[in-house]
XYZ file of C-alpha atoms in Angstrom:
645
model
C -16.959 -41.397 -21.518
C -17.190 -37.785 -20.478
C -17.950 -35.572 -23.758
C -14.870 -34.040 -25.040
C -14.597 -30.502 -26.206
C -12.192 -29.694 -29.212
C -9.435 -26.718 -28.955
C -7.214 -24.906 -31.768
C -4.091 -25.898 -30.272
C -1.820 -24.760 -33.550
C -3.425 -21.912 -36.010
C -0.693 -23.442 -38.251
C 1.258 -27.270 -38.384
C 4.145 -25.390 -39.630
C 4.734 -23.639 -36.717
C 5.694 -27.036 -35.054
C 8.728 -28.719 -36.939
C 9.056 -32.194 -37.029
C 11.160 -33.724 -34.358
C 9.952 -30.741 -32.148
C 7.674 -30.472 -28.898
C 5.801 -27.637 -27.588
C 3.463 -26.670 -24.563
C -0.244 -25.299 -25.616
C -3.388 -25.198 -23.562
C -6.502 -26.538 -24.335
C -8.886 -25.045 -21.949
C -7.221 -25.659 -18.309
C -5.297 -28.699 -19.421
C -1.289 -28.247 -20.192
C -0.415 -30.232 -23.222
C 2.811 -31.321 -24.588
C 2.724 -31.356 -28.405
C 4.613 -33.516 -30.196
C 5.785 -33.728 -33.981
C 7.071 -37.244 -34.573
C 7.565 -38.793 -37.817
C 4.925 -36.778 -39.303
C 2.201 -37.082 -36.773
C 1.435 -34.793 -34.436
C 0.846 -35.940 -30.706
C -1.114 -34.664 -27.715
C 0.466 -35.815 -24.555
C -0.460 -34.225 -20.639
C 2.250 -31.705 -19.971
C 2.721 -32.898 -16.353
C 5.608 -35.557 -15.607
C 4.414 -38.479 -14.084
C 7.482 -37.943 -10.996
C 7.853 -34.419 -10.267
C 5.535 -32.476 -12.743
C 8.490 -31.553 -14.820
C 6.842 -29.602 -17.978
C 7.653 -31.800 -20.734
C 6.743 -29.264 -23.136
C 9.808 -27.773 -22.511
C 11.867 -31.299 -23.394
C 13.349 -32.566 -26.531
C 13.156 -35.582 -28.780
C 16.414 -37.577 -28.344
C 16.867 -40.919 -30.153
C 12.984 -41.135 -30.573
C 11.917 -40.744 -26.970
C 10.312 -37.645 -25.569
C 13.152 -36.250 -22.827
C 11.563 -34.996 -19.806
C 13.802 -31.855 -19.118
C 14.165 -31.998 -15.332
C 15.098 -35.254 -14.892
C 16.010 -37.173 -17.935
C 13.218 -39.687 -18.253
C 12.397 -40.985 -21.326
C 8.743 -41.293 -23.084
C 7.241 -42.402 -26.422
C 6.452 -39.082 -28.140
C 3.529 -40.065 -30.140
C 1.602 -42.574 -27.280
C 3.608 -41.269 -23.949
C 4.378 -44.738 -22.414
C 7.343 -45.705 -20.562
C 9.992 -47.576 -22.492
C 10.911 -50.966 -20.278
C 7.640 -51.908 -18.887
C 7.110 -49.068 -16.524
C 3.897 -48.600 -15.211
C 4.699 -44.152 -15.460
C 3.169 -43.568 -18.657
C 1.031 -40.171 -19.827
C -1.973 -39.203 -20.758
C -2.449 -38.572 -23.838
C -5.326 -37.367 -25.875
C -7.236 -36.934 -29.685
C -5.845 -35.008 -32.161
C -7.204 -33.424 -35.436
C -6.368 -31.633 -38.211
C -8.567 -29.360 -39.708
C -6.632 -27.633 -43.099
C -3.124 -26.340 -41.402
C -4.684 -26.416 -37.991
C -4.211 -28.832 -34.963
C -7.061 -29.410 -32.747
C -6.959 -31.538 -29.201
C -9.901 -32.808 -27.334
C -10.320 -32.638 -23.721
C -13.386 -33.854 -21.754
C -15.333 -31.219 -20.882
C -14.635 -29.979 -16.703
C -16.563 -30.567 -14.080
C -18.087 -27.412 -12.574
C -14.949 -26.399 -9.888
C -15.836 -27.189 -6.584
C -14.625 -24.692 -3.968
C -11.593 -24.772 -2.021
C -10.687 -23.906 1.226
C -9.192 -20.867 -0.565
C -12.581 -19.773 -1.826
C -14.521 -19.423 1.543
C -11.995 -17.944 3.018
C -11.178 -15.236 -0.020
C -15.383 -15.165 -0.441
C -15.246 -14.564 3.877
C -12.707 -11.441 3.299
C -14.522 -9.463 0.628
C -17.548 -10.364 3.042
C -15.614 -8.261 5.629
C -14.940 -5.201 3.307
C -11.345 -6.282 1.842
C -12.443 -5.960 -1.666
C -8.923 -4.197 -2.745
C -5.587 -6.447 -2.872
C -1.981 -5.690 -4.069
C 0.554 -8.504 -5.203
C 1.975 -10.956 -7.561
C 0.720 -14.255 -8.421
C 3.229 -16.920 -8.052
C 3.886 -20.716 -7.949
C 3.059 -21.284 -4.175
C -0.114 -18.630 -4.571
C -2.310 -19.523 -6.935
C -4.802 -21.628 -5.383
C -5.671 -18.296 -3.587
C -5.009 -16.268 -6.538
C -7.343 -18.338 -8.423
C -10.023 -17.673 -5.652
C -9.669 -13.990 -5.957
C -10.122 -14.011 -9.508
C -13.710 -15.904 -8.639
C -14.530 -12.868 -6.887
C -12.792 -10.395 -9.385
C -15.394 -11.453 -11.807
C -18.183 -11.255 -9.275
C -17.595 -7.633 -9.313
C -16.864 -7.568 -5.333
C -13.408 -7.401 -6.065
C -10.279 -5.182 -7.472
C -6.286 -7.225 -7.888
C -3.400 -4.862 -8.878
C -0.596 -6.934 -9.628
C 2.489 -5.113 -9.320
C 5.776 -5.283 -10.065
C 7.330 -5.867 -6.550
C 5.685 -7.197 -3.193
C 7.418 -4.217 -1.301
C 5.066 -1.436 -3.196
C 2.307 -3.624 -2.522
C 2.586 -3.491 1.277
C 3.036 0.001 0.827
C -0.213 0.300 -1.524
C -2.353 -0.850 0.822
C -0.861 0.517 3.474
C -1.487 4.355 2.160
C -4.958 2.581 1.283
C -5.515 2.452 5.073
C -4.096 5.504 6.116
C -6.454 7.190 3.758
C -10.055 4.886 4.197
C -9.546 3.345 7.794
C -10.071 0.601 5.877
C -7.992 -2.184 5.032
C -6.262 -3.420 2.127
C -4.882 -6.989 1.411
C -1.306 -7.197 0.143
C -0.779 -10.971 -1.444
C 2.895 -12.644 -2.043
C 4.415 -16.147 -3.002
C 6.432 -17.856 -0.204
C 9.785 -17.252 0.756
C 11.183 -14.062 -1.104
C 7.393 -12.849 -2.307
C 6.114 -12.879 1.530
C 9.462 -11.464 2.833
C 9.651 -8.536 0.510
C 6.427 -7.249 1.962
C 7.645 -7.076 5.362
C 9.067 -3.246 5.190
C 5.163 -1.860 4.460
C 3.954 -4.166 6.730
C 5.977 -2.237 9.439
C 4.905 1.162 8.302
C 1.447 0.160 8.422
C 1.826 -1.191 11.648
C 3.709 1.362 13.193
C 1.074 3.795 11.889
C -1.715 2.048 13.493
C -3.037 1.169 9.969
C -4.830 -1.931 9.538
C -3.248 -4.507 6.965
C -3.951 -7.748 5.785
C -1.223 -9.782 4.591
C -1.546 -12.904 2.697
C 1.388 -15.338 1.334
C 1.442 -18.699 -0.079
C 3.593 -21.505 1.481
C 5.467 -24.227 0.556
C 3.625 -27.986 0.773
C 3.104 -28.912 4.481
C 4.852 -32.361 3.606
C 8.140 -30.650 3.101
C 8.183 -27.852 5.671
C 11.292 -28.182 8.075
C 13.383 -29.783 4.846
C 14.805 -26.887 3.360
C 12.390 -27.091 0.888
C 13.151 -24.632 -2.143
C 11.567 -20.978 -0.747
C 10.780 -22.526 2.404
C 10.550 -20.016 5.208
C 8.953 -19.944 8.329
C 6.228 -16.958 7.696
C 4.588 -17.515 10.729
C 8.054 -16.854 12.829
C 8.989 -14.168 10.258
C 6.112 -12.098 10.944
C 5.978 -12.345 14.533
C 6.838 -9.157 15.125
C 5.315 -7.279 12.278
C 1.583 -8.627 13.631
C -1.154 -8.866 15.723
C -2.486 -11.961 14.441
C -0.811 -14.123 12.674
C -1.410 -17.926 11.124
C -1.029 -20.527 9.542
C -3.916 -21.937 7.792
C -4.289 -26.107 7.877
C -6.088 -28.516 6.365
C -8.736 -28.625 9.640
C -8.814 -25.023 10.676
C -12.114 -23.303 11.201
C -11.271 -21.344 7.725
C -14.078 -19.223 7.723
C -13.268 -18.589 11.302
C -9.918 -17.858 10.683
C -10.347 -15.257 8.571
C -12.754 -13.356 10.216
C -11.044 -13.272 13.508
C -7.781 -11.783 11.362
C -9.721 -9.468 9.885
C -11.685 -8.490 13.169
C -8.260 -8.421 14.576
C -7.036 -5.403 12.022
C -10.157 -3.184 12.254
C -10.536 -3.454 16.426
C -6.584 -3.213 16.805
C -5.963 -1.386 13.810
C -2.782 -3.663 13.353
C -1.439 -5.689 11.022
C -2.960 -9.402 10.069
C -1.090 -11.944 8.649
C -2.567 -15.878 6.995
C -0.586 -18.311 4.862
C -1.523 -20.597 2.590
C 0.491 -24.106 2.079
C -0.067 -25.080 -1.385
C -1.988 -28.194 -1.068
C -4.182 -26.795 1.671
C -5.172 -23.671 -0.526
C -5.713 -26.184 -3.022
C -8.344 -28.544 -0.892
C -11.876 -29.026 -1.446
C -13.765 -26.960 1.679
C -15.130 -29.164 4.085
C -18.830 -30.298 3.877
C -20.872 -27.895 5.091
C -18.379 -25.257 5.133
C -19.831 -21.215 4.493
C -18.063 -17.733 4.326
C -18.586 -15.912 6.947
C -19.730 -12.566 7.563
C -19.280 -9.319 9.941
C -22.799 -9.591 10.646
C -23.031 -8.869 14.411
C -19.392 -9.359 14.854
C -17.953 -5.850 15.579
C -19.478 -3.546 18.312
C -19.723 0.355 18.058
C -16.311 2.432 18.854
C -18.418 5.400 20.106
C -17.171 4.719 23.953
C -17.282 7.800 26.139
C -14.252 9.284 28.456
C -14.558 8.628 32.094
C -17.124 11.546 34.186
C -14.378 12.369 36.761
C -11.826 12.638 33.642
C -14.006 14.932 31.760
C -14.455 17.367 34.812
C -10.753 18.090 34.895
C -10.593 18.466 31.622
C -13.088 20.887 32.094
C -11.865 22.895 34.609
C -8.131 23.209 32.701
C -10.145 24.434 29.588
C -12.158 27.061 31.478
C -9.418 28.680 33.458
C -7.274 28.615 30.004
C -6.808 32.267 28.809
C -4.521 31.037 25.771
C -5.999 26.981 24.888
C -4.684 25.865 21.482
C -5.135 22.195 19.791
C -2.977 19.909 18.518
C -4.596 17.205 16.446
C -2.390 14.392 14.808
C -3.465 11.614 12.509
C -5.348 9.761 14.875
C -7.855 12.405 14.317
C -8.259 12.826 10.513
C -11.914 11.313 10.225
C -13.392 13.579 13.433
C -12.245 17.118 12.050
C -15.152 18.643 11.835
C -16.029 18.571 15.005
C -12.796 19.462 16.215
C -12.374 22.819 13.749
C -16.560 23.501 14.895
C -15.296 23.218 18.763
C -11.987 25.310 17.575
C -14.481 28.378 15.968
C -15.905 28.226 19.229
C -13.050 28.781 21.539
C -10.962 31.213 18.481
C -7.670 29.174 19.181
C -5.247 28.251 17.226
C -5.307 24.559 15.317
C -1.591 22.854 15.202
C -1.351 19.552 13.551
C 1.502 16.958 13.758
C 3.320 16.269 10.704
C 1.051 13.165 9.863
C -1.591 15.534 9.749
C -0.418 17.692 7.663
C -3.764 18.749 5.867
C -6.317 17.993 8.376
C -6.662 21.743 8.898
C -6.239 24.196 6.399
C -3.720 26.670 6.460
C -6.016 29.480 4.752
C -8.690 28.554 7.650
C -8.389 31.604 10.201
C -7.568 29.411 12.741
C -5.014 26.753 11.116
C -1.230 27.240 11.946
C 0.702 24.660 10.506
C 2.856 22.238 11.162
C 4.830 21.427 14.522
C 8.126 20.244 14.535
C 10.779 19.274 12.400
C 8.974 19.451 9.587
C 6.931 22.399 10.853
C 6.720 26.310 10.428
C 7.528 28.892 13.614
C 3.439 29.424 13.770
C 2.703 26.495 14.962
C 5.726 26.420 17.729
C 5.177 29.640 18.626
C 1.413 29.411 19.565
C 2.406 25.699 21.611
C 5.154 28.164 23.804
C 2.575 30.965 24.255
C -0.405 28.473 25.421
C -1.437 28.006 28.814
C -3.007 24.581 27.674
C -2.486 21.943 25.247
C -5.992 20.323 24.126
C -4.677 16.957 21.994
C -6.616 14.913 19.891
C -5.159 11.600 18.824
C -1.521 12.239 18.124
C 1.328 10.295 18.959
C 3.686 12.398 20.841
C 6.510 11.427 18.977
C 9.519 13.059 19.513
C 9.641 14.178 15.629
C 6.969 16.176 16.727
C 7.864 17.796 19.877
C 4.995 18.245 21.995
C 6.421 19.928 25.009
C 5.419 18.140 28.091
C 5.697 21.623 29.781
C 2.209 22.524 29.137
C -0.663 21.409 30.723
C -1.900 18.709 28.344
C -5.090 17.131 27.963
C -5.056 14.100 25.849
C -8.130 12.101 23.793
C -6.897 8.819 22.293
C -9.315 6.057 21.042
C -6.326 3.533 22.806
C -5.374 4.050 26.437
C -1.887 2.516 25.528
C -1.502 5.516 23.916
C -2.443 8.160 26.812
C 0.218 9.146 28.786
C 2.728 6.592 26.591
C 6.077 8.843 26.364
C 5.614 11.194 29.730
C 2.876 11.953 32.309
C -0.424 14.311 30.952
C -2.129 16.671 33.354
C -6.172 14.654 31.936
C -6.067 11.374 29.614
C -9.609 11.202 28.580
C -9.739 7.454 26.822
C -13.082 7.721 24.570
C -13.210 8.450 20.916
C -12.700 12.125 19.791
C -16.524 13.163 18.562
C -18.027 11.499 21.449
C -15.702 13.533 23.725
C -16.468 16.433 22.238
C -20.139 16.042 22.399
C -19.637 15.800 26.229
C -17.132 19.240 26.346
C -19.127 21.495 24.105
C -21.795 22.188 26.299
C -19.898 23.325 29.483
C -17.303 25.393 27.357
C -19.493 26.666 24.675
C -19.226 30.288 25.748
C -15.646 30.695 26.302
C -14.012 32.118 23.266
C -10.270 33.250 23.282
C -10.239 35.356 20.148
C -6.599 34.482 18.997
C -7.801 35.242 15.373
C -5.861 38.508 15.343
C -2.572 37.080 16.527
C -2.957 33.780 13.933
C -3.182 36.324 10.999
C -0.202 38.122 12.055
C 2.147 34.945 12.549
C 1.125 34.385 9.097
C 2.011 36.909 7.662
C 5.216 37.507 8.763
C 6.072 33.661 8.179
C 4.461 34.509 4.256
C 7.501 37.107 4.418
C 9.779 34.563 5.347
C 9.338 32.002 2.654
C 9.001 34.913 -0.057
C 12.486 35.677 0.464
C 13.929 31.805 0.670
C 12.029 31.266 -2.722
C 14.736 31.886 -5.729
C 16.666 29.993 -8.407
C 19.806 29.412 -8.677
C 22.839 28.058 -11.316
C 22.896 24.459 -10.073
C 18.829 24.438 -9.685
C 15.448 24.769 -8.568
C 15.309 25.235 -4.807
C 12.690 23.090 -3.137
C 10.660 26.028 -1.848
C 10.006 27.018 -5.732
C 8.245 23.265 -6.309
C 6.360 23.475 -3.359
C 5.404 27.085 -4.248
C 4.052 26.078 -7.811
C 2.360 22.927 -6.189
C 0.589 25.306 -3.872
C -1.025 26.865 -6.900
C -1.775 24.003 -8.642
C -2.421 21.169 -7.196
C -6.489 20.847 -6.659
C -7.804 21.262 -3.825
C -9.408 17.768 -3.399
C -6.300 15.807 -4.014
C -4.519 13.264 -2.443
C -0.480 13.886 -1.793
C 1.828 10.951 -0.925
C 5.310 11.774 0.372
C 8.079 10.261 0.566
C 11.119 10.655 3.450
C 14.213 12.936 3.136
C 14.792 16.790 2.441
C 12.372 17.189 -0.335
C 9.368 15.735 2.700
C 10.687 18.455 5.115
C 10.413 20.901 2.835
C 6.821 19.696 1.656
C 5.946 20.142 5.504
C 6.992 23.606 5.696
C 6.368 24.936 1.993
C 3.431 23.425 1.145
C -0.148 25.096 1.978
C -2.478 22.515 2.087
C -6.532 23.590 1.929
C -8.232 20.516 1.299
C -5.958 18.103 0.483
C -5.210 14.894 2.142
C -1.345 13.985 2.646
C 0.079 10.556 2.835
C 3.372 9.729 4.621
C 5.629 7.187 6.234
C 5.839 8.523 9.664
C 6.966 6.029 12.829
C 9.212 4.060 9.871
C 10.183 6.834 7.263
C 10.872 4.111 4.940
C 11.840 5.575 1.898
C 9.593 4.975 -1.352
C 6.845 4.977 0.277
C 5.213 7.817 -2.020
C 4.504 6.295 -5.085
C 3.494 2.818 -3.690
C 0.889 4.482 -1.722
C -0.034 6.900 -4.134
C -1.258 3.838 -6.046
C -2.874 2.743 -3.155
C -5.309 6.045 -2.867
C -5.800 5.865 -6.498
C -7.351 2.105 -5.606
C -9.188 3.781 -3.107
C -10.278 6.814 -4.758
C -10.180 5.838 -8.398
C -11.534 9.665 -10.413
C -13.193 11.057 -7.315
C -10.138 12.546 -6.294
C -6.894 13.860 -8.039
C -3.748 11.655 -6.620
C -0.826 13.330 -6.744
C 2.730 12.129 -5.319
C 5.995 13.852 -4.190
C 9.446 12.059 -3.835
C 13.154 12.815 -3.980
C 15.119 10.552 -6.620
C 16.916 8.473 -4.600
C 12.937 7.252 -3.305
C 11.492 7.138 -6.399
C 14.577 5.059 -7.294
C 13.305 2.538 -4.779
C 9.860 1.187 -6.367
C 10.269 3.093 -10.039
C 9.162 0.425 -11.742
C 5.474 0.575 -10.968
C 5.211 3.473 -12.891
C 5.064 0.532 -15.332
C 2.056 -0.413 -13.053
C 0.655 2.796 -12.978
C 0.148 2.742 -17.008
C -1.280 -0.946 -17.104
C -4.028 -0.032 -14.836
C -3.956 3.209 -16.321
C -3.629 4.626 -13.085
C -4.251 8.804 -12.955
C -1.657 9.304 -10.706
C 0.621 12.530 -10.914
C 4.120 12.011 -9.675
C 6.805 14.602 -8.676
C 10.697 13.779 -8.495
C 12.920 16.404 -7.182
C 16.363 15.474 -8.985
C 19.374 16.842 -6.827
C 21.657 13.879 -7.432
C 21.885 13.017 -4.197
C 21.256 11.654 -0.618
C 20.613 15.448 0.530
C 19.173 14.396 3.527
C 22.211 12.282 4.916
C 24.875 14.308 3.490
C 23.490 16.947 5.883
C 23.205 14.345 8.503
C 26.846 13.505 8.315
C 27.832 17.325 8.292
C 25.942 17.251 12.125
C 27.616 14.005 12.901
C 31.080 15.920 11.996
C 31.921 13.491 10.100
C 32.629 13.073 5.605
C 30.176 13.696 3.671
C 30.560 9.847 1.741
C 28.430 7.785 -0.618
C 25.546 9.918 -0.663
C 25.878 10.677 -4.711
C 23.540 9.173 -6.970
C 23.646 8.331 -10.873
C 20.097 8.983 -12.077
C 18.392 8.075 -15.348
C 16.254 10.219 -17.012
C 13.252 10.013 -14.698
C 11.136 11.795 -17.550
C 12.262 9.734 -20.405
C 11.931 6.614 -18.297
C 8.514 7.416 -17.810
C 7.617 8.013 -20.945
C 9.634 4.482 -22.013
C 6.337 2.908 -19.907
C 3.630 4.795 -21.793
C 3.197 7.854 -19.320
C 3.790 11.435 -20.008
C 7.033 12.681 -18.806
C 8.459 16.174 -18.462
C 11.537 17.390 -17.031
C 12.141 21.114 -15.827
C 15.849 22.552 -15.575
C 14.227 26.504 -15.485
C 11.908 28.298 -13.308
C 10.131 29.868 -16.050
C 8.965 26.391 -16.728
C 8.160 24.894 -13.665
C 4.438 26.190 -13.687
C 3.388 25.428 -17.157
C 4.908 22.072 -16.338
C 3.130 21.484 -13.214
C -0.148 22.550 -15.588
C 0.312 20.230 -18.528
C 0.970 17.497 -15.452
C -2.631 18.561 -13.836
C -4.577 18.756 -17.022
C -3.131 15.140 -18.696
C -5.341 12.416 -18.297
C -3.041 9.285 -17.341
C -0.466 8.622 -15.422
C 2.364 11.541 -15.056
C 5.818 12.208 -14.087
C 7.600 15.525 -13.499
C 10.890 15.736 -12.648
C 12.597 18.397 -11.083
C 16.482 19.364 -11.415
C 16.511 20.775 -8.002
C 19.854 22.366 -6.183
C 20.324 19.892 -3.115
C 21.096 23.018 -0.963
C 17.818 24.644 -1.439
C 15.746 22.816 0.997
């Protein structure tokens, strides 16, 4: 007989009547307690037919009640009334003064699952961050995780719905390059992740998504939370599978994960429950990336770079336009832009990348931009782009002679013909440019400073207060004086974004956005995701409207269980601004776009945080200070005029 090790099951017997059952744990073993004619009973939890947890039964005309099915069991020995061969297991009990004690033979050491070599091959690879819940059909693969949690090679937020943590590790890609996992139960768990699976995707952000799945044995039944994850994410992926009971696991993994750096895509693997579950297979080992990934460094054509050349050295007016592609090469591209004196543009995405107190930075282009940047791209005689999108958001006029650098060649020349596509990736381009235009300077310093200043003129005399509240411009302009330098700013979609593009002067921040999607409540999800990323090496910081912090508001709940330092703005206008001015283009009735708000402050504070809400102008700035010097998680909200944008 195995040795048996003894658990306090009950501090007290009193706190089990007689006539009354009751689940406890012993260890890892579920145990249904029983109280039966003065004796107290240790039976397994588990019934015998469909696991029902019989714990959670009753004692009806002396026979323990399974409650999912009705079946009937002794309550003091757990055998089957009638000769039935479905009796439980039942173990030793003791009582030590007013406590209950059970034994349990002591476990064998666990023996690793399929789950564990392939969660051990993943943080292997560099995924050592994950977002999710742990549910039913998940927790052979949860369990794995937490193996590697207390390894120390890995970090689990569990959150409080799977669509924040797409969107958390999501905005953990955007920021690193790197991906993050996010984890969900079958059915309704996987399918709520599928929104920030799109925005990574669309955002060339590399994502690993991992669900659980119903038991193989009942797929195709309409099994309860049975979907068909592999068809469901078709779209949303690049690769994207099933795992079975004799797949190459290790294998399997790495190729998904390969799959998300080399594409920078999305990656999707379920689990079925008794596959995660499975011993590995003799033999079996985690893999590593050890010789698996090549160098990116590849090199632009010859014949490409020698047109590219001779557009640059007959330009009298070059200027660059860098989008998010290009956020982890800027130095080189601001050294190369001191060299020629032109002007800097960036795409909305890339908001940041350049700062607008650098003598060459102008800004924004389109929608979201400032008349700097679109005036320089209508006086330039040549467009030099580094890895933007050319999304029509943006506006990139294709009447310029354009030279393009994109890591992709899908995504030269994707939306219109370019005058040079250079395919190569941006610092190893440079490196072959610099030399032959190293002399040639422009000296458009002069004209920068003067576009500046008369756009500085501009949004002096938009910023003011008014009886029904803050305008936008006055958040932004209290945000550009106190947020750090060094931070981290999510966004979210709608007016109070558009504004943030225009209003807010960024130096050395980095900014965060939903940009091919726009998905709404993106900001605080992946604002929790930089904060995984970052942890106190950088200030987070977060910007929504309310109707998007409305979206995911709960994890503020998150952010104060993980004690997350993450500073959150809400702009509070009551209001769908952004489509009530949409409809007024459409010519159509402004209809449905009003919104019934809590307190965002007070809710805030209900979870532990600090919360402060501004109605004044006079306050806004002390406000934003207490915000920036509190250590914890934060939440300022904003009663801002919906017209003030």
């Amino acid at each position: 007989m195995k040795n048996q090790k003894w658990y306090k099951v009950l501090d007290n017997r009193k706190m089990l009547p007689e006539g009354r059952v009751q689940t406890v744990t012993a260890g890892h073993q579920g145990i249904c307690l029983t109280h039966y004619k003065g004796k107290f009973s240790a039976l397994d939890n588990k019934c015998p037919h469909q696991g029902g947890p019989l714990g959670e039964g009753t004692i009806e005309n002396g026979m323990l009640r399974c409650p999912w099915h009705g079946w009937d069991f002794d309550p003091c020995n757990g055998q089957s009334p009638g000769g039935f061969d479905d009796g439980i297991k039942n173990f030793e009990v003791k009582e030590e003064g007013d406590a209950i004690y059970v034994a349990i033979p002591e476990e064998a050491p666990h023996k690793e699952t399929i789950s564990d070599v392939m969660i051990e091959t993943m943080v292997n690879w560099g995924i050592d961050t994950v977002f999710g819940m742990v549910g039913h059909s998940n927790l052979a693969v949860a369990d794995a995780m937490k193996r590697q949690e207390e390894k120390g090679k890995l970090q689990f937020f569990g959150i409080r719905h799977e669509g924040a943590a797409a969107f958390a590790a999501s905005g953990y890609a955007k920021l690193t390059g790197k991906p993050a996992a996010c984890f969900g139960i079958a059915g309704p768990g996987a399918t709520n992740m599928y929104t920030g699976m799109w925005d990574a995707k669309v955002d060339r952000a590399p994502l690993l998504a991992l669900s659980g799945q119903v038991n193989t044995q009942v797929v195709g039944t309409g099994a309860f939370q049975e979907v068909d994850l592999v068809k469901a994410f078709d779209s949303v992926t690049q690769f994207n599978h099933a795992v079975h009971l004799n797949s190459n696991h290790s294998e399997l993994m790495s190729l998904a994960i390969k799959t998300a750096l080399i594409k920078r895509d999305v990656v999707h693997l379920t689990f079925p429950d008794e596959v995660a579950f499975t011993e590995k297979p003799e033999n079996a080992k985690a893999q590593t990336p050890e010789n698996r990934l090549t160098p990116f460094n590849i090199s632009p054509p010859k014949e490409m770079v020698d047109e590219a050349l001779n557009l640059l050295n007959t330009a009298k007016r070059p200027v660059i336009i860098v989008g998010h592609g290009a956020r982890f090469q800027m130095d080189a591209i601001i050294a190369y832009a001191e060299i020629l004196n032109c002007p800097v543009i960036t795409t909305f995405k890339a908001k940041g990348l350049i700062a607008d107190n650098h003598p060459l930075g102008c800004g924004v282009l389109g929608r979201s931009g400032t008349p700097i940047a679109s005036w320089f791209m209508n006086e330039s005689d040549v467009l030099l782009v580094f890895g933007a999108s050319f999304s029509n958001h943006t506006g990139i006029t294709p009447k310029k002679p354009i030279i393009q650098v994109d890591f992709d060649p899908m995504a030269l020349s994707k939306h219109h013909k370019v005058d040079v596509a250079l395919w190569g990736e941006i610092s190893e381009t440079l490196k072959l440019i610099i030399p032959q235009t190293k002399n040639k300077s422009t000296n458009q310093r002069a004209e920068i400073e003067k576009r500046w200043s008369l756009w500085k003129e501009e949004k002096e005399s938009r910023l003011k207060d008014c009886g029904d509240g803050l305008s936008s411009i006055s958040v932004f302009d209290a945000m550009n004086k106190i947020v750090p330098e060094d931070a981290v700013i999510a966004v979210d979609v709608g007016n109070n974004t558009y504004s943030f593009g225009r209003y807010f002067e960024p130096t050395n921040q980095s900014v965060l956005m939903s940009g091919y999607l726009g998905s709404i409540g993106f900001a605080l999800p992946a604002a929790m995701g930089a904060w995984a990323a970052e942890g106190d090496k950088r200030p987070i910081w977060s910007v929504s409207g309310d109707a998007g912090l409305g979206q995911y508001l709960a994890e503020i709940n998150t952010l104060v269980k993980y004690n997350m330092n993450i500073k959150h703005i809400v702009l509070n206008n009551s209001e769908l601004g952004k489509i009530s001015k949409e409809q007024r283009a459409a010519e159509v009735d402004v209809w449905q776009t009003s919104l019934t708000n809590p307190s965002f402050a007070k809710y805030a504070e209900n979870c532990g945080a600090l919360g402060i809400r501004v109605e004044k102008l006079e306050d806004l700035i002390p406000a934003m200070k207490k915000l920036n010097e509190y250590n914890g998680p934060a939440l300022l909200e904003v009663i801002t005029d919906v017209n003030l944008i």
